[in-house]
XYZ file of C-alpha atoms in Angstrom:
382
model
C -14.508 -40.553 297.477
C -18.385 -41.398 296.815
C -19.149 -38.705 294.336
C -15.761 -39.766 291.970
C -16.772 -43.409 292.235
C -20.230 -42.054 291.327
C -19.069 -40.211 288.358
C -16.851 -43.132 287.075
C -19.989 -44.430 287.012
C -21.685 -42.086 285.407
C -18.582 -41.636 282.644
C -18.610 -45.547 282.310
C -21.823 -45.807 281.221
C -22.668 -42.500 279.541
C -19.220 -44.040 277.440
C -20.632 -47.116 276.921
C -23.789 -45.915 275.681
C -22.118 -43.071 273.545
C -20.008 -45.923 271.984
C -22.955 -48.707 271.649
C -24.880 -45.855 269.588
C -22.171 -45.100 267.321
C -21.722 -48.837 266.768
C -25.794 -48.847 266.141
C -25.135 -46.191 263.657
C -23.728 -48.844 260.990
C -26.933 -50.225 261.184
C -28.072 -47.207 258.975
C -26.051 -48.073 256.214
C -26.335 -49.757 253.016
C -30.661 -48.787 253.061
C -31.489 -48.517 250.160
C -35.588 -48.708 248.244
C -37.212 -48.857 245.235
C -37.705 -44.851 244.311
C -41.503 -44.813 244.001
C -41.379 -46.781 247.420
C -44.870 -44.348 249.223
C -43.892 -42.577 252.536
C -47.296 -41.430 253.470
C -48.625 -44.962 254.327
C -45.680 -46.133 256.202
C -43.957 -48.042 254.032
C -40.792 -46.515 254.059
C -40.543 -46.022 257.410
C -41.433 -50.236 257.369
C -38.655 -50.816 255.197
C -36.052 -48.958 257.254
C -37.320 -50.616 260.326
C -36.948 -53.970 259.086
C -33.438 -53.077 257.814
C -32.086 -51.651 260.523
C -33.364 -54.362 262.570
C -31.630 -56.912 260.897
C -28.611 -55.125 260.526
C -28.145 -54.295 264.235
C -25.063 -54.830 265.732
C -25.831 -55.289 269.466
C -28.686 -57.554 268.310
C -26.014 -59.793 266.821
C -24.167 -59.851 270.076
C -27.224 -60.449 271.959
C -28.022 -63.294 269.465
C -24.553 -64.965 269.966
C -23.903 -64.436 273.458
C -27.235 -65.882 274.477
C -26.017 -69.262 272.205
C -22.771 -69.135 273.413
C -24.022 -69.805 276.976
C -26.226 -72.558 275.925
C -23.915 -74.139 273.672
C -20.678 -74.375 276.496
C -23.150 -74.867 279.527
C -25.857 -76.915 278.454
C -24.970 -78.251 274.699
C -27.800 -77.394 273.251
C -28.746 -74.660 270.524
C -31.794 -73.554 269.525
C -35.301 -75.561 269.479
C -34.884 -77.511 266.299
C -31.773 -79.347 267.144
C -30.003 -81.740 268.862
C -26.269 -81.459 269.201
C -24.337 -85.100 269.102
C -20.952 -86.066 269.222
C -18.068 -85.394 266.745
C -19.953 -82.426 265.146
C -22.548 -84.016 264.664
C -26.356 -82.392 264.679
C -29.707 -84.154 264.167
C -33.154 -82.495 263.842
C -35.346 -82.811 267.303
C -38.272 -84.130 265.088
C -36.390 -87.186 265.103
C -36.034 -87.141 269.510
C -39.107 -85.023 271.022
C -42.772 -86.387 271.727
C -45.523 -84.999 269.682
C -49.030 -84.496 271.224
C -51.641 -87.244 269.474
C -49.062 -89.026 267.863
C -50.384 -92.252 267.694
C -53.868 -90.753 266.357
C -51.759 -88.650 263.598
C -50.134 -92.063 262.719
C -52.782 -93.892 262.422
C -54.444 -91.214 259.965
C -51.569 -90.642 258.349
C -51.484 -94.397 257.602
C -54.904 -94.204 256.336
C -54.452 -91.445 254.277
C -51.577 -93.268 252.600
C -53.640 -96.372 251.902
C -56.560 -93.421 250.546
C -53.552 -92.051 248.110
C -53.057 -95.480 247.147
C -56.644 -96.743 245.902
C -57.373 -92.909 245.354
C -54.297 -93.583 241.998
C -55.388 -96.826 241.307
C -58.915 -95.434 239.947
C -56.690 -94.017 237.557
C -54.524 -97.704 237.270
C -51.379 -95.266 238.858
C -49.101 -97.494 241.344
C -47.888 -96.427 243.982
C -44.122 -97.251 245.257
C -43.537 -95.138 249.309
C -39.747 -94.394 249.467
C -39.465 -94.409 252.838
C -36.599 -92.374 254.444
C -34.999 -93.708 258.028
C -34.381 -90.980 260.435
C -30.685 -89.762 260.384
C -30.671 -90.959 263.994
C -31.393 -94.447 263.452
C -28.675 -94.559 260.585
C -26.148 -93.149 262.908
C -26.794 -94.117 266.197
C -23.335 -93.905 267.315
C -22.881 -89.842 266.897
C -26.138 -89.409 269.024
C -24.756 -89.242 272.518
C -26.955 -88.845 275.035
C -29.764 -87.729 273.418
C -32.967 -90.756 273.660
C -36.005 -90.631 271.138
C -39.315 -91.089 272.907
C -41.312 -94.780 272.913
C -43.020 -93.491 269.869
C -40.279 -93.519 267.103
C -37.921 -95.992 268.464
C -38.634 -98.675 266.084
C -41.408 -96.058 263.669
C -39.180 -96.761 260.691
C -39.851 -100.707 261.189
C -43.229 -100.132 261.961
C -44.374 -98.130 259.192
C -42.802 -99.929 256.927
C -44.686 -103.334 257.979
C -48.118 -101.470 258.121
C -47.973 -100.283 254.683
C -46.078 -103.808 253.485
C -48.849 -105.348 254.871
C -51.471 -103.552 252.969
C -50.240 -103.945 249.789
C -48.263 -101.514 248.893
C -44.530 -101.768 247.543
C -42.189 -100.308 249.500
C -38.864 -101.539 249.609
C -36.325 -101.496 252.359
C -34.414 -98.158 252.555
C -33.355 -98.767 255.844
C -30.853 -101.778 255.136
C -29.838 -100.007 252.134
C -28.679 -97.170 253.558
C -27.164 -99.507 256.277
C -24.979 -101.319 253.594
C -24.057 -97.694 251.719
C -22.683 -96.435 254.778
C -19.768 -99.245 253.802
C -19.138 -96.774 250.902
C -18.965 -92.806 252.378
C -21.186 -90.979 254.355
C -25.199 -91.497 253.679
C -26.161 -88.340 255.649
C -24.718 -85.186 256.100
C -23.010 -84.311 259.332
C -24.717 -80.806 260.204
C -27.831 -81.286 257.697
C -31.118 -82.917 257.592
C -30.781 -84.522 254.545
C -29.093 -87.065 253.227
C -26.013 -86.649 251.158
C -26.012 -88.056 247.257
C -23.763 -90.635 247.942
C -27.185 -91.886 250.515
C -29.481 -90.670 247.447
C -28.235 -92.909 245.181
C -28.228 -95.913 246.991
C -31.939 -95.410 247.795
C -32.743 -94.985 244.161
C -31.047 -97.875 243.081
C -33.014 -99.703 245.515
C -36.162 -98.383 244.477
C -35.051 -99.289 240.732
C -35.016 -103.116 241.498
C -38.114 -102.477 243.259
C -39.929 -101.527 240.327
C -38.179 -103.689 238.067
C -40.425 -106.441 239.923
C -43.544 -104.498 238.972
C -45.532 -104.401 235.178
C -42.631 -103.125 232.790
C -42.785 -98.991 232.775
C -44.291 -97.668 229.318
C -41.410 -96.266 226.604
C -37.883 -96.813 225.996
C -35.295 -97.452 227.462
C -33.174 -93.964 228.160
C -29.412 -93.819 229.611
C -28.293 -91.454 231.642
C -24.817 -90.716 233.212
C -23.871 -89.009 236.285
C -20.854 -87.102 236.683
C -19.190 -85.678 239.931
C -18.594 -82.364 239.656
C -16.097 -81.709 242.524
C -16.324 -80.831 246.316
C -17.978 -77.630 248.175
C -18.108 -76.647 251.582
C -21.723 -76.872 252.743
C -23.427 -75.421 255.825
C -26.359 -77.530 257.004
C -29.631 -76.504 257.820
C -29.335 -77.522 261.170
C -26.711 -75.158 261.888
C -29.244 -72.502 261.414
C -30.653 -73.478 265.294
C -26.723 -72.922 266.353
C -26.430 -68.969 265.687
C -22.780 -68.671 267.292
C -21.548 -67.578 264.105
C -19.576 -64.310 263.259
C -17.975 -63.903 266.735
C -17.885 -67.722 267.816
C -18.009 -69.326 264.676
C -14.269 -71.035 265.705
C -16.698 -73.540 267.975
C -19.551 -74.305 265.228
C -19.372 -77.709 263.880
C -16.938 -78.137 260.923
C -18.565 -77.677 257.540
C -19.777 -80.757 255.155
C -18.069 -81.468 252.296
C -20.487 -82.238 249.812
C -19.823 -84.053 246.480
C -21.745 -82.536 243.543
C -23.179 -85.095 241.436
C -25.151 -84.508 237.996
C -27.278 -86.893 236.192
C -28.134 -86.292 232.138
C -29.474 -88.088 229.703
C -27.523 -89.429 226.963
C -30.246 -89.118 224.260
C -31.508 -86.114 225.069
C -30.829 -84.946 221.153
C -32.957 -87.661 219.981
C -34.992 -87.011 222.687
C -35.696 -83.324 221.670
C -36.023 -84.125 217.751
C -38.197 -86.534 218.736
C -40.605 -84.671 221.179
C -41.651 -82.327 217.928
C -43.301 -84.759 216.461
C -44.628 -86.796 218.897
C -46.726 -86.975 222.096
C -44.327 -87.139 225.015
C -46.032 -89.167 228.090
C -43.617 -89.118 230.990
C -44.184 -92.724 233.019
C -42.835 -91.724 236.612
C -44.035 -89.069 238.962
C -42.159 -88.291 241.986
C -43.859 -86.282 244.611
C -42.085 -85.696 248.390
C -40.112 -83.091 250.228
C -36.988 -81.293 250.027
C -35.127 -85.076 250.104
C -36.045 -84.974 246.474
C -36.743 -81.246 245.768
C -33.391 -80.428 247.120
C -30.948 -80.702 243.796
C -28.235 -80.783 245.252
C -28.875 -84.695 246.751
C -29.430 -85.317 243.087
C -31.789 -87.968 244.063
C -34.323 -87.235 240.752
C -31.471 -87.611 238.996
C -30.202 -90.969 240.260
C -34.138 -91.966 240.576
C -34.309 -91.613 236.636
C -30.698 -93.603 235.890
C -31.891 -96.354 238.305
C -35.429 -96.650 236.322
C -34.103 -95.612 232.847
C -36.945 -93.718 232.373
C -37.795 -89.676 232.589
C -39.932 -88.346 235.902
C -41.801 -85.267 236.603
C -40.635 -83.866 240.332
C -43.320 -82.550 242.022
C -41.571 -82.297 245.339
C -41.575 -79.368 247.430
C -39.508 -77.810 249.921
C -40.794 -77.304 253.780
C -44.546 -78.838 253.269
C -43.699 -81.950 254.916
C -44.665 -85.314 252.185
C -48.393 -85.096 252.548
C -49.567 -81.775 251.187
C -47.550 -82.120 248.005
C -49.333 -85.512 247.362
C -53.044 -84.205 248.111
C -51.621 -81.187 245.823
C -50.446 -83.630 243.298
C -53.695 -85.624 243.805
C -55.598 -83.094 242.648
C -53.311 -81.384 239.398
C -54.549 -81.131 236.054
C -51.247 -82.504 235.253
C -52.653 -85.782 237.052
C -56.005 -85.366 235.550
C -55.033 -85.387 231.664
C -52.026 -87.636 231.738
C -51.598 -89.334 234.321
C -47.875 -90.964 234.838
C -47.774 -95.187 235.313
C -46.140 -94.691 238.121
C -45.869 -92.666 241.161
C -42.645 -92.476 243.935
C -43.946 -91.047 247.403
C -41.279 -89.772 248.918
C -42.112 -89.783 252.828
C -39.713 -89.360 255.624
C -40.127 -91.459 258.932
C -39.842 -88.463 261.298
C -43.302 -87.446 259.900
C -45.952 -90.201 260.257
C -46.452 -89.353 263.787
C -46.775 -85.205 263.003
C -49.582 -83.865 261.801
C -49.597 -81.725 259.004
C -51.891 -78.413 257.778
C -54.093 -79.765 254.742
C -56.581 -76.795 255.742
C -56.256 -75.704 252.322
C -58.038 -78.735 251.335
C -61.387 -79.894 251.093
C -62.077 -81.414 254.822
C -65.062 -83.961 253.433
C -62.539 -85.155 250.498
C -59.558 -85.674 253.208
C -61.851 -87.421 255.127
C -62.706 -89.318 252.641
C -59.369 -90.717 251.904
C -58.943 -91.175 255.295
C -61.776 -93.446 255.833
C -61.292 -95.339 252.982
C -57.776 -96.562 254.449
C -59.356 -96.995 257.677
C -61.213 -99.308 256.376
C -58.216 -101.856 255.554
C -57.802 -104.092 258.600
C -54.335 -104.539 257.477
C -53.222 -101.092 257.059
C -54.736 -100.065 260.456
C -53.520 -103.456 262.850
C -50.342 -103.639 264.633
C -49.405 -99.707 264.215
C -48.557 -99.304 267.854
C -50.219 -97.565 271.169
């Protein structure tokens, strides 16, 4: 009896192992490299290892099963996401504590003031577009998650601090809250706003800029066209690796309305540009809220301002690094705009930014200028 049991056990294990080996052979298919890939230095082996690791089916099975356990038993995903209710996902950066968050917040506020002063030396006006957290606009879908004390009133403190420092910063929170009556202003499964939310923010910024000295150049007419809808899996679904084995448990994809903005004066502007120097009066700097064309924020701003703009926003680097790169750019030195709009999501204010590529003395000088402004440094919180 024991011998029969052992044979069955060995046979089952061997069969399972053989089946997994045969299944894993599928990972070898589709492998191809350039003809000139060297063999002796290990480049070919490295390329095959990378391909096989990505295509290994057992790895996919384990990933999906582990994600299923976290999701089904604990209602959790990987680090990076907070699972809300009704299919809503939120970035955990809106909730989690930040080491030395208060100090980073003060440093970043001082840096904002330093940037304002640096632009002012070139006669460039700064307008700050503070993007409220998604959880602040849609708390009704958050569920049981609670932001840390530092983040609970972060937008109000951020907005109040820069306004006290004399920096133009329209209240985009109230604008986006009002826009919820027209439709969804943030995507359910993504960190970012919808084209509707971007358009509402751009309109409010246009009103704020209208109270400043008039922009140079003639008005340009822009029109925004809706180009249908597409099914869109938001960036936060990456932290729920249930696909493909348990894809049915994933939140339903968003329906993203595609919008595009174009100038009605493109023909005339193109002809004029051949014979005249064209100075764009507005520069946009920021994060993926501005850089990603899906949201059409830059286009909506052009329409709201009735002016062209140059977009220096970058995806994946936060709001501070692109701004410091712009301050060091040859474009700012040789052809400064009249106005810079700095899009800055509130969740980045208490976060550390890697600025190691810049001269530390220069960065410290910007912060020192801002730290000396008592209006900015006061009442930023403990």
